[in-house]
Amino acid sequence: MDVKIKRYSDRLNIRGFDSWEAVLISDNYEEVDKALSKLKKLLSKKDRIIEILDDSKEKSGVFYVLIRLMLNKALSNELSQKAIVLKILQETISIIANCCFFSMTACMCLTKTAPNIISIFDKLLNLPQKGDSVKAGILRLIGNLLETKKAFPTITSNLPFMEKLASFINSGEVKLQRNSIRTFKILCKNGISKRIIDCNAVAELASLIISDKFDLYGDDILFMLSFLARTVPKDTGRQLATPECSNFLFNILLEQKSEEYKYEKWIEPICSFLNRSYEIRESIGRAGLTKLILEGKNCISFLKILTFFAQDAWGRVTLRENGGLDIIIENLLCSESINEKILLIQSLKNLIHDTVGISYLCQSQKFFETVLIHVNSYIKTNPLDCKLELKDKSENIIQKDSSPFHTINANNALLNNFYNQVYTRSGYLISNRASRSPSGHSRSNSLSPTRSVFSSPERDILDFEFEEGDEIMEMQENKDSLQQQNNEQMVVFGEFFLMSWQSHDENNHKYLVRNEIIEMWVNYLSINLPCDPKAGRAMKRLARSCNIISNLLKLKFHILILNVLIRRSCMMHLLAKECKHCTKIHRYGKDLYRDFSEHVDTDYGWSYILIDLKQSNDDLKINAMIASVALIRTVKRRRNYFETYKPIKKLVEKCKVILLNQENFDMVNSLGEPNKEILFQIMISFGTLISKNTFDKLFFIDDIYKECNDLIDSGEISKESNCCNVPVSQKEGIEYICFENSTMSECIIIEKDILCKNCIFYQAMFSSSFIEAQNRKFKFNFNEVISEMVSWEDFKIFIHYCSGCTVENCLVIKTPQTYVSLIYLADYFSYEFLTNKLIQFGDTLQRMFSGRDLKYIIPLVRQCPHIFSKLSVFFFINFLCYTEKEHMFEILNSLINNPELTEEFFKELEKFLSITFSTSSLTRGLLI
């Protein structure tokens, strides 16, 4: 063989290309046929083809001769008359196809040398049946040309020719069919999807799929459909949507009942077509879907297929009528795959286009059980990590010493202290909600218009057009990032999306307003409102619904908003730093509370409260009074109600009964509510009565400023050096008073004159006929009386204050207990200046006492009632508005089984409320 190739090669080199040209273009068909046979053997190797094509002679090489020969014979009149001419053309096309298969240069030469090559191909493809071999060669040549990306635009740009190629997919001749399928496989390989669709090649494939040749070409068809499913599934599905093909592919899906399935690779493209093409779904029809629901539950792709049909109106109806929707809901609850849950939620979202379907979903108990499980699990695993942080002293304009009484410069200190009070009081103040019309670009608070005249016209916390642009982008980026990172959150988002759409129909509200659903909804908003504003708008829609006012009142919706959305744990302090996340939730909670209040505070809403007020059940009356105190704001209605029913007095009496003993405190009332919860609800409803307008008058800023100046002018406050005036040992000629702790074997001494100057108690003792003055008793035992009031360490701090000590470490007050002990000692020993400084409303007092520390002030109610009355404003504002539930219970627990203390406590509370609350003006609560 090598000898022959060498001989042909030598002959070729000796005779040159001109000899070949002379033979191939001669009229001796037998010589031409023999030469082509020899040349076909010669050009069967890639290296030989490349050698010929790289020849420097232009249009004189063998390849160009072959192209000329093909063109001549294709246009010859003898083509259909002489078999030898047909054979020559066949061999020529075969050789050219070989060259184009191995060399891109050959492809480019062919397209450039013969610009009308497509018309030649088209003519040859129209030859009668005896020219099938030529057609097969042409199809093979076209396939090889399409392997070259620079050459295939010549073919693909001719749509009629592409349709001609597609027509051979179902040819009865095997070679024609095989080469045609190969051609379109190459197009798929090169990413040409649009032309495949345009030339209706997929329709031809649909006919091939249902033919008896499916098994023969199954892999080739799968390759093409897989590519088309990724690129143009909708258009592909349209051409596959013949009844026979659609049902054939659908049956492939239904037969998938095990992982060892021979059509496993077909599942993905078929599902893609079903998902994206409504034509193929309609071709399957209601009969096919019904059959799937009733008989296809063992199919692995069963749920996925159901979700596809939920996109069509008739599909949703069929699913609902035949139990398919219930199957989706059941699997949403049972599924352990997050991706499958997302798919099922996505299918349920299509029900927003189906009023009956969304109502059916709203009435489904299983759906809400599923939502409750998912959302409660999400809330439990994603708690809001917000901690209470206090403002720095630098944020309060001035920096003060750790002791509120130590001053370096008396004048500046008092003036700065005054300004500090003005500043820190702003922690109480809530900015007015301007009664103005919304700006032109503002949106309504919900997607559906409200019918109430009390609807707030002001900006909504959920209308993000009012936010800064950078904040919008940052929030949106954070939202997108969370959706990508947390698939569980995407499931929850989808479920609230559905409930949001359900809330648009007032007929659905009665199904949404259930105790466990509303509580879950509010708890979800308390952690995720900025990321899911749609859920917040839906809740506002419910709060404004007149049809469910009575339901929301029974659920104590107002208490839930107050406790969860408004009273944020990281904001439960007068000097709390602003938490960006919780501030938005707090503002939303106030808007939601106000919307609900304005709808209850109408003749229609008020009628429901009156019904409960007239009930014989005292527990119903108490709940109605709590709601009325928290929600009624209309001046006329509030005045008449408070004068007629006296709710504050009755609620206070209820509190006294509950605190009478531990049994009452732990008891559950006739409505199944614990008494201590009723007590908490009463307290926070009282907190809504503290109005901003009256709050400005409580601290008498001008009087404080005047008092400070009077102290400066009178010389009671003078510039002091930084020294400790408590002596370590006694000096001769000076009288000292000694306080001895026999238990700890310690003592502390102070000059008698200094102690008598500051404490009226000792001044009177040593300037009268008391036995101590007569016997000159200068030594007192701490353990006899004083130890019952305060600790030894707190007493030593008090002595340092009495001595005029200015050393910071001696005067520092570290705990609220110490602070209260100093108040008690200062009052007991009549050190008025220290008493006034301790109870002065300033930075130190605010920092020292939060809701959890108010329990230390409670003993002052009985021990020092005149002192507590001065602190009552500060105490009750903190107690009612800035104390969390557990700390409030801790304070109230100290009143149990102590009727006298309870009586005094609530007497002060009623007095405080009478000062801060007025029925003659329309005011909103401090937190509202």
mmCIF file with all atom_site columns, C-alpha atoms in Angstrom, residues 37-210:
data_model
loop_
_atom_site.group_PDB
_atom_site.id
_atom_site.type_symbol
_atom_site.label_atom_id
_atom_site.label_alt_id
_atom_site.label_comp_id
_atom_site.label_asym_id
_atom_site.label_entity_id
_atom_site.label_seq_id
_atom_site.pdbx_PDB_ins_code
_atom_site.Cartn_x
_atom_site.Cartn_y
_atom_site.Cartn_z
_atom_site.occupancy
_atom_site.B_iso_or_equiv
_atom_site.pdbx_formal_charge
_atom_site.auth_seq_id
_atom_site.auth_comp_id
_atom_site.auth_asym_id
_atom_site.auth_atom_id
_atom_site.pdbx_PDB_model_num
ATOM 1   C CA . SER A 1 37  ? -11.268 7.067  -7.919  1.00 0.00 ? 37  SER A CA 1
ATOM 2   C CA . LYS A 1 38  ? -7.491  7.444  -7.740  1.00 0.00 ? 38  LYS A CA 1
ATOM 3   C CA . LEU A 1 39  ? -7.756  10.974 -6.378  1.00 0.00 ? 39  LEU A CA 1
ATOM 4   C CA . LYS A 1 40  ? -10.251 9.863  -3.716  1.00 0.00 ? 40  LYS A CA 1
ATOM 5   C CA . LYS A 1 41  ? -7.760  7.298  -2.446  1.00 0.00 ? 41  LYS A CA 1
ATOM 6   C CA . LEU A 1 42  ? -4.956  9.846  -2.598  1.00 0.00 ? 42  LEU A CA 1
ATOM 7   C CA . LEU A 1 43  ? -6.864  12.489 -0.640  1.00 0.00 ? 43  LEU A CA 1
ATOM 8   C CA . SER A 1 44  ? -8.070  10.189 2.110   1.00 0.00 ? 44  SER A CA 1
ATOM 9   C CA . LYS A 1 45  ? -5.341  11.433 4.462   1.00 0.00 ? 45  LYS A CA 1
ATOM 10  C CA . LYS A 1 46  ? -5.437  14.740 6.291   1.00 0.00 ? 46  LYS A CA 1
ATOM 11  C CA . ASP A 1 47  ? -1.786  15.575 5.667   1.00 0.00 ? 47  ASP A CA 1
ATOM 12  C CA . ARG A 1 48  ? -2.162  15.052 1.890   1.00 0.00 ? 48  ARG A CA 1
ATOM 13  C CA . ILE A 1 49  ? -5.235  17.319 1.820   1.00 0.00 ? 49  ILE A CA 1
ATOM 14  C CA . ILE A 1 50  ? -3.377  20.032 3.712   1.00 0.00 ? 50  ILE A CA 1
ATOM 15  C CA . GLU A 1 51  ? -0.381  19.689 1.355   1.00 0.00 ? 51  GLU A CA 1
ATOM 16  C CA . ILE A 1 52  ? -2.542  20.235 -1.714  1.00 0.00 ? 52  ILE A CA 1
ATOM 17  C CA . LEU A 1 53  ? -4.482  23.159 -0.226  1.00 0.00 ? 53  LEU A CA 1
ATOM 18  C CA . ASP A 1 54  ? -1.295  24.928 0.821   1.00 0.00 ? 54  ASP A CA 1
ATOM 19  C CA . ASP A 1 55  ? -0.010  24.988 -2.819  1.00 0.00 ? 55  ASP A CA 1
ATOM 20  C CA . SER A 1 56  ? 1.017   28.485 -3.906  1.00 0.00 ? 56  SER A CA 1
ATOM 21  C CA . LYS A 1 57  ? -0.547  28.249 -7.365  1.00 0.00 ? 57  LYS A CA 1
ATOM 22  C CA . GLU A 1 58  ? -3.881  30.035 -7.416  1.00 0.00 ? 58  GLU A CA 1
ATOM 23  C CA . LYS A 1 59  ? -6.879  28.303 -9.046  1.00 0.00 ? 59  LYS A CA 1
ATOM 24  C CA . SER A 1 60  ? -4.716  25.637 -10.527 1.00 0.00 ? 60  SER A CA 1
ATOM 25  C CA . GLY A 1 61  ? -4.705  23.153 -7.685  1.00 0.00 ? 61  GLY A CA 1
ATOM 26  C CA . VAL A 1 62  ? -6.611  19.914 -7.623  1.00 0.00 ? 62  VAL A CA 1
ATOM 27  C CA . PHE A 1 63  ? -9.226  21.276 -5.183  1.00 0.00 ? 63  PHE A CA 1
ATOM 28  C CA . TYR A 1 64  ? -10.173 24.142 -7.461  1.00 0.00 ? 64  TYR A CA 1
ATOM 29  C CA . VAL A 1 65  ? -10.427 21.698 -10.344 1.00 0.00 ? 65  VAL A CA 1
ATOM 30  C CA . LEU A 1 66  ? -12.806 19.579 -8.258  1.00 0.00 ? 66  LEU A CA 1
ATOM 31  C CA . ILE A 1 67  ? -14.967 22.596 -7.459  1.00 0.00 ? 67  ILE A CA 1
ATOM 32  C CA . ARG A 1 68  ? -15.145 23.495 -11.189 1.00 0.00 ? 68  ARG A CA 1
ATOM 33  C CA . LEU A 1 69  ? -15.969 19.911 -12.045 1.00 0.00 ? 69  LEU A CA 1
ATOM 34  C CA . MET A 1 70  ? -18.799 19.823 -9.451  1.00 0.00 ? 70  MET A CA 1
ATOM 35  C CA . LEU A 1 71  ? -20.277 23.050 -10.749 1.00 0.00 ? 71  LEU A CA 1
ATOM 36  C CA . ASN A 1 72  ? -20.066 21.934 -14.382 1.00 0.00 ? 72  ASN A CA 1
ATOM 37  C CA . LYS A 1 73  ? -21.723 18.608 -13.796 1.00 0.00 ? 73  LYS A CA 1
ATOM 38  C CA . ALA A 1 74  ? -24.382 20.090 -11.484 1.00 0.00 ? 74  ALA A CA 1
ATOM 39  C CA . LEU A 1 75  ? -25.443 22.421 -14.290 1.00 0.00 ? 75  LEU A CA 1
ATOM 40  C CA . SER A 1 76  ? -25.043 19.833 -17.046 1.00 0.00 ? 76  SER A CA 1
ATOM 41  C CA . ASN A 1 77  ? -28.098 18.749 -19.029 1.00 0.00 ? 77  ASN A CA 1
ATOM 42  C CA . GLU A 1 78  ? -26.707 15.214 -19.077 1.00 0.00 ? 78  GLU A CA 1
ATOM 43  C CA . LEU A 1 79  ? -27.053 14.856 -15.301 1.00 0.00 ? 79  LEU A CA 1
ATOM 44  C CA . SER A 1 80  ? -30.487 13.304 -15.453 1.00 0.00 ? 80  SER A CA 1
ATOM 45  C CA . GLN A 1 81  ? -29.752 11.356 -18.674 1.00 0.00 ? 81  GLN A CA 1
ATOM 46  C CA . LYS A 1 82  ? -26.449 9.599  -18.081 1.00 0.00 ? 82  LYS A CA 1
ATOM 47  C CA . ALA A 1 83  ? -25.687 7.543  -14.994 1.00 0.00 ? 83  ALA A CA 1
ATOM 48  C CA . ILE A 1 84  ? -21.915 8.080  -15.447 1.00 0.00 ? 84  ILE A CA 1
ATOM 49  C CA . VAL A 1 85  ? -22.352 11.833 -15.064 1.00 0.00 ? 85  VAL A CA 1
ATOM 50  C CA . LEU A 1 86  ? -24.360 11.305 -11.874 1.00 0.00 ? 86  LEU A CA 1
ATOM 51  C CA . LYS A 1 87  ? -21.609 9.033  -10.564 1.00 0.00 ? 87  LYS A CA 1
ATOM 52  C CA . ILE A 1 88  ? -18.892 11.584 -11.412 1.00 0.00 ? 88  ILE A CA 1
ATOM 53  C CA . LEU A 1 89  ? -20.816 14.259 -9.555  1.00 0.00 ? 89  LEU A CA 1
ATOM 54  C CA . GLN A 1 90  ? -21.281 11.936 -6.584  1.00 0.00 ? 90  GLN A CA 1
ATOM 55  C CA . GLU A 1 91  ? -17.549 11.148 -6.375  1.00 0.00 ? 91  GLU A CA 1
ATOM 56  C CA . THR A 1 92  ? -16.598 14.791 -6.785  1.00 0.00 ? 92  THR A CA 1
ATOM 57  C CA . ILE A 1 93  ? -18.887 15.857 -3.959  1.00 0.00 ? 93  ILE A CA 1
ATOM 58  C CA . SER A 1 94  ? -17.520 13.060 -1.779  1.00 0.00 ? 94  SER A CA 1
ATOM 59  C CA . ILE A 1 95  ? -13.898 14.203 -2.332  1.00 0.00 ? 95  ILE A CA 1
ATOM 60  C CA . ILE A 1 96  ? -14.784 17.846 -1.654  1.00 0.00 ? 96  ILE A CA 1
ATOM 61  C CA . ALA A 1 97  ? -16.650 16.795 1.485   1.00 0.00 ? 97  ALA A CA 1
ATOM 62  C CA . ASN A 1 98  ? -13.544 14.913 2.697   1.00 0.00 ? 98  ASN A CA 1
ATOM 63  C CA . CYS A 1 99  ? -11.416 17.992 2.146   1.00 0.00 ? 99  CYS A CA 1
ATOM 64  C CA . CYS A 1 100 ? -13.881 20.240 3.961   1.00 0.00 ? 100 CYS A CA 1
ATOM 65  C CA . PHE A 1 101 ? -14.053 17.795 6.852   1.00 0.00 ? 101 PHE A CA 1
ATOM 66  C CA . PHE A 1 102 ? -10.301 17.958 7.460   1.00 0.00 ? 102 PHE A CA 1
ATOM 67  C CA . SER A 1 103 ? -9.553  21.550 6.493   1.00 0.00 ? 103 SER A CA 1
ATOM 68  C CA . MET A 1 104 ? -11.204 24.887 7.263   1.00 0.00 ? 104 MET A CA 1
ATOM 69  C CA . THR A 1 105 ? -9.288  26.309 4.294   1.00 0.00 ? 105 THR A CA 1
ATOM 70  C CA . ALA A 1 106 ? -11.187 24.013 1.972   1.00 0.00 ? 106 ALA A CA 1
ATOM 71  C CA . CYS A 1 107 ? -14.493 25.305 3.350   1.00 0.00 ? 107 CYS A CA 1
ATOM 72  C CA . MET A 1 108 ? -13.484 28.902 2.821   1.00 0.00 ? 108 MET A CA 1
ATOM 73  C CA . CYS A 1 109 ? -12.210 28.154 -0.676  1.00 0.00 ? 109 CYS A CA 1
ATOM 74  C CA . LEU A 1 110 ? -15.504 26.517 -1.609  1.00 0.00 ? 110 LEU A CA 1
ATOM 75  C CA . THR A 1 111 ? -17.684 29.407 -0.413  1.00 0.00 ? 111 THR A CA 1
ATOM 76  C CA . LYS A 1 112 ? -15.450 32.070 -1.992  1.00 0.00 ? 112 LYS A CA 1
ATOM 77  C CA . THR A 1 113 ? -14.886 30.291 -5.320  1.00 0.00 ? 113 THR A CA 1
ATOM 78  C CA . ALA A 1 114 ? -18.572 29.506 -5.813  1.00 0.00 ? 114 ALA A CA 1
ATOM 79  C CA . PRO A 1 115 ? -20.724 32.379 -4.476  1.00 0.00 ? 115 PRO A CA 1
ATOM 80  C CA . ASN A 1 116 ? -23.838 30.693 -5.811  1.00 0.00 ? 116 ASN A CA 1
ATOM 81  C CA . ILE A 1 117 ? -23.021 27.421 -4.121  1.00 0.00 ? 117 ILE A CA 1
ATOM 82  C CA . ILE A 1 118 ? -26.290 27.424 -2.113  1.00 0.00 ? 118 ILE A CA 1
ATOM 83  C CA . SER A 1 119 ? -28.405 27.611 -5.246  1.00 0.00 ? 119 SER A CA 1
ATOM 84  C CA . ILE A 1 120 ? -26.372 24.698 -6.667  1.00 0.00 ? 120 ILE A CA 1
ATOM 85  C CA . PHE A 1 121 ? -26.976 22.702 -3.500  1.00 0.00 ? 121 PHE A CA 1
ATOM 86  C CA . ASP A 1 122 ? -30.671 23.515 -3.621  1.00 0.00 ? 122 ASP A CA 1
ATOM 87  C CA . LYS A 1 123 ? -30.931 22.319 -7.208  1.00 0.00 ? 123 LYS A CA 1
ATOM 88  C CA . LEU A 1 124 ? -29.134 19.067 -6.406  1.00 0.00 ? 124 LEU A CA 1
ATOM 89  C CA . LEU A 1 125 ? -31.359 18.419 -3.395  1.00 0.00 ? 125 LEU A CA 1
ATOM 90  C CA . ASN A 1 126 ? -34.353 18.559 -5.758  1.00 0.00 ? 126 ASN A CA 1
ATOM 91  C CA . LEU A 1 127 ? -33.062 15.688 -7.877  1.00 0.00 ? 127 LEU A CA 1
ATOM 92  C CA . PRO A 1 128 ? -35.394 12.728 -8.316  1.00 0.00 ? 128 PRO A CA 1
ATOM 93  C CA . GLN A 1 129 ? -35.060 9.566  -6.308  1.00 0.00 ? 129 GLN A CA 1
ATOM 94  C CA . LYS A 1 130 ? -32.227 8.153  -8.431  1.00 0.00 ? 130 LYS A CA 1
ATOM 95  C CA . GLY A 1 131 ? -30.110 11.076 -7.235  1.00 0.00 ? 131 GLY A CA 1
ATOM 96  C CA . ASP A 1 132 ? -30.394 10.160 -3.539  1.00 0.00 ? 132 ASP A CA 1
ATOM 97  C CA . SER A 1 133 ? -26.699 9.345  -3.350  1.00 0.00 ? 133 SER A CA 1
ATOM 98  C CA . VAL A 1 134 ? -25.888 12.846 -4.601  1.00 0.00 ? 134 VAL A CA 1
ATOM 99  C CA . LYS A 1 135 ? -28.332 14.320 -2.067  1.00 0.00 ? 135 LYS A CA 1
ATOM 100 C CA . ALA A 1 136 ? -26.679 12.360 0.708   1.00 0.00 ? 136 ALA A CA 1
ATOM 101 C CA . GLY A 1 137 ? -23.285 13.672 -0.387  1.00 0.00 ? 137 GLY A CA 1
ATOM 102 C CA . ILE A 1 138 ? -24.578 17.237 -0.473  1.00 0.00 ? 138 ILE A CA 1
ATOM 103 C CA . LEU A 1 139 ? -26.042 16.891 3.033   1.00 0.00 ? 139 LEU A CA 1
ATOM 104 C CA . ARG A 1 140 ? -22.737 15.474 4.250   1.00 0.00 ? 140 ARG A CA 1
ATOM 105 C CA . LEU A 1 141 ? -20.860 18.355 2.607   1.00 0.00 ? 141 LEU A CA 1
ATOM 106 C CA . ILE A 1 142 ? -23.204 20.917 4.184   1.00 0.00 ? 142 ILE A CA 1
ATOM 107 C CA . GLY A 1 143 ? -22.641 19.340 7.583   1.00 0.00 ? 143 GLY A CA 1
ATOM 108 C CA . ASN A 1 144 ? -18.891 19.639 7.133   1.00 0.00 ? 144 ASN A CA 1
ATOM 109 C CA . LEU A 1 145 ? -19.230 23.271 6.076   1.00 0.00 ? 145 LEU A CA 1
ATOM 110 C CA . LEU A 1 146 ? -21.266 24.011 9.193   1.00 0.00 ? 146 LEU A CA 1
ATOM 111 C CA . GLU A 1 147 ? -18.385 22.788 11.325  1.00 0.00 ? 147 GLU A CA 1
ATOM 112 C CA . THR A 1 148 ? -16.611 26.012 10.304  1.00 0.00 ? 148 THR A CA 1
ATOM 113 C CA . LYS A 1 149 ? -18.082 29.032 12.033  1.00 0.00 ? 149 LYS A CA 1
ATOM 114 C CA . LYS A 1 150 ? -16.827 31.386 9.318   1.00 0.00 ? 150 LYS A CA 1
ATOM 115 C CA . ALA A 1 151 ? -18.665 29.420 6.676   1.00 0.00 ? 151 ALA A CA 1
ATOM 116 C CA . PHE A 1 152 ? -22.026 28.588 8.245   1.00 0.00 ? 152 PHE A CA 1
ATOM 117 C CA . PRO A 1 153 ? -23.586 32.106 7.817   1.00 0.00 ? 153 PRO A CA 1
ATOM 118 C CA . THR A 1 154 ? -23.621 31.363 4.080   1.00 0.00 ? 154 THR A CA 1
ATOM 119 C CA . ILE A 1 155 ? -26.000 28.492 4.757   1.00 0.00 ? 155 ILE A CA 1
ATOM 120 C CA . THR A 1 156 ? -27.994 29.647 7.790   1.00 0.00 ? 156 THR A CA 1
ATOM 121 C CA . SER A 1 157 ? -28.855 33.020 6.256   1.00 0.00 ? 157 SER A CA 1
ATOM 122 C CA . ASN A 1 158 ? -30.899 31.264 3.547   1.00 0.00 ? 158 ASN A CA 1
ATOM 123 C CA . LEU A 1 159 ? -34.143 30.325 5.326   1.00 0.00 ? 159 LEU A CA 1
ATOM 124 C CA . PRO A 1 160 ? -35.821 28.479 2.405   1.00 0.00 ? 160 PRO A CA 1
ATOM 125 C CA . PHE A 1 161 ? -32.713 26.365 2.034   1.00 0.00 ? 161 PHE A CA 1
ATOM 126 C CA . MET A 1 162 ? -32.738 25.619 5.783   1.00 0.00 ? 162 MET A CA 1
ATOM 127 C CA . GLU A 1 163 ? -36.351 24.495 5.487   1.00 0.00 ? 163 GLU A CA 1
ATOM 128 C CA . LYS A 1 164 ? -35.261 22.208 2.662   1.00 0.00 ? 164 LYS A CA 1
ATOM 129 C CA . LEU A 1 165 ? -32.601 20.682 4.912   1.00 0.00 ? 165 LEU A CA 1
ATOM 130 C CA . ALA A 1 166 ? -35.158 20.172 7.689   1.00 0.00 ? 166 ALA A CA 1
ATOM 131 C CA . SER A 1 167 ? -37.481 18.326 5.332   1.00 0.00 ? 167 SER A CA 1
ATOM 132 C CA . PHE A 1 168 ? -34.983 15.453 5.082   1.00 0.00 ? 168 PHE A CA 1
ATOM 133 C CA . ILE A 1 169 ? -35.226 14.702 8.849   1.00 0.00 ? 169 ILE A CA 1
ATOM 134 C CA . ASN A 1 170 ? -38.166 12.396 8.111   1.00 0.00 ? 170 ASN A CA 1
ATOM 135 C CA . SER A 1 171 ? -36.856 11.119 4.774   1.00 0.00 ? 171 SER A CA 1
ATOM 136 C CA . GLY A 1 172 ? -37.430 7.497  3.927   1.00 0.00 ? 172 GLY A CA 1
ATOM 137 C CA . GLU A 1 173 ? -33.805 7.135  2.773   1.00 0.00 ? 173 GLU A CA 1
ATOM 138 C CA . VAL A 1 174 ? -31.587 6.272  5.726   1.00 0.00 ? 174 VAL A CA 1
ATOM 139 C CA . LYS A 1 175 ? -28.502 8.153  4.473   1.00 0.00 ? 175 LYS A CA 1
ATOM 140 C CA . LEU A 1 176 ? -30.464 11.309 3.774   1.00 0.00 ? 176 LEU A CA 1
ATOM 141 C CA . GLN A 1 177 ? -32.137 11.148 7.170   1.00 0.00 ? 177 GLN A CA 1
ATOM 142 C CA . ARG A 1 178 ? -28.922 10.468 9.027   1.00 0.00 ? 178 ARG A CA 1
ATOM 143 C CA . ASN A 1 179 ? -26.999 13.269 7.305   1.00 0.00 ? 179 ASN A CA 1
ATOM 144 C CA . SER A 1 180 ? -29.859 15.734 7.796   1.00 0.00 ? 180 SER A CA 1
ATOM 145 C CA . ILE A 1 181 ? -30.023 14.957 11.520  1.00 0.00 ? 181 ILE A CA 1
ATOM 146 C CA . ARG A 1 182 ? -26.217 15.298 11.678  1.00 0.00 ? 182 ARG A CA 1
ATOM 147 C CA . THR A 1 183 ? -26.503 18.743 10.084  1.00 0.00 ? 183 THR A CA 1
ATOM 148 C CA . PHE A 1 184 ? -28.855 20.019 12.778  1.00 0.00 ? 184 PHE A CA 1
ATOM 149 C CA . LYS A 1 185 ? -26.802 18.424 15.511  1.00 0.00 ? 185 LYS A CA 1
ATOM 150 C CA . ILE A 1 186 ? -23.853 20.461 14.269  1.00 0.00 ? 186 ILE A CA 1
ATOM 151 C CA . LEU A 1 187 ? -25.999 23.595 14.364  1.00 0.00 ? 187 LEU A CA 1
ATOM 152 C CA . CYS A 1 188 ? -26.902 22.835 17.975  1.00 0.00 ? 188 CYS A CA 1
ATOM 153 C CA . LYS A 1 189 ? -23.248 22.226 18.753  1.00 0.00 ? 189 LYS A CA 1
ATOM 154 C CA . ASN A 1 190 ? -22.395 25.668 17.378  1.00 0.00 ? 190 ASN A CA 1
ATOM 155 C CA . GLY A 1 191 ? -25.214 27.332 19.335  1.00 0.00 ? 191 GLY A CA 1
ATOM 156 C CA . ILE A 1 192 ? -27.505 28.158 16.390  1.00 0.00 ? 192 ILE A CA 1
ATOM 157 C CA . SER A 1 193 ? -30.960 27.891 17.927  1.00 0.00 ? 193 SER A CA 1
ATOM 158 C CA . LYS A 1 194 ? -32.941 30.672 16.248  1.00 0.00 ? 194 LYS A CA 1
ATOM 159 C CA . ARG A 1 195 ? -32.539 29.296 12.692  1.00 0.00 ? 195 ARG A CA 1
ATOM 160 C CA . ILE A 1 196 ? -33.461 25.810 13.870  1.00 0.00 ? 196 ILE A CA 1
ATOM 161 C CA . ILE A 1 197 ? -36.738 27.216 15.158  1.00 0.00 ? 197 ILE A CA 1
ATOM 162 C CA . ASP A 1 198 ? -37.318 29.391 12.063  1.00 0.00 ? 198 ASP A CA 1
ATOM 163 C CA . CYS A 1 199 ? -36.939 26.514 9.619   1.00 0.00 ? 199 CYS A CA 1
ATOM 164 C CA . ASN A 1 200 ? -39.436 24.321 11.573  1.00 0.00 ? 200 ASN A CA 1
ATOM 165 C CA . ALA A 1 201 ? -36.815 21.656 12.186  1.00 0.00 ? 201 ALA A CA 1
ATOM 166 C CA . VAL A 1 202 ? -38.331 20.975 15.612  1.00 0.00 ? 202 VAL A CA 1
ATOM 167 C CA . ALA A 1 203 ? -41.681 20.204 14.017  1.00 0.00 ? 203 ALA A CA 1
ATOM 168 C CA . GLU A 1 204 ? -39.894 17.603 11.901  1.00 0.00 ? 204 GLU A CA 1
ATOM 169 C CA . LEU A 1 205 ? -38.284 16.238 15.055  1.00 0.00 ? 205 LEU A CA 1
ATOM 170 C CA . ALA A 1 206 ? -41.742 15.981 16.626  1.00 0.00 ? 206 ALA A CA 1
ATOM 171 C CA . SER A 1 207 ? -42.802 13.709 13.778  1.00 0.00 ? 207 SER A CA 1
ATOM 172 C CA . LEU A 1 208 ? -39.595 11.702 14.160  1.00 0.00 ? 208 LEU A CA 1
ATOM 173 C CA . ILE A 1 209 ? -40.195 11.266 17.903  1.00 0.00 ? 209 ILE A CA 1
ATOM 174 C CA . ILE A 1 210 ? -43.515 9.496  17.375  1.00 0.00 ? 210 ILE A CA 1
#
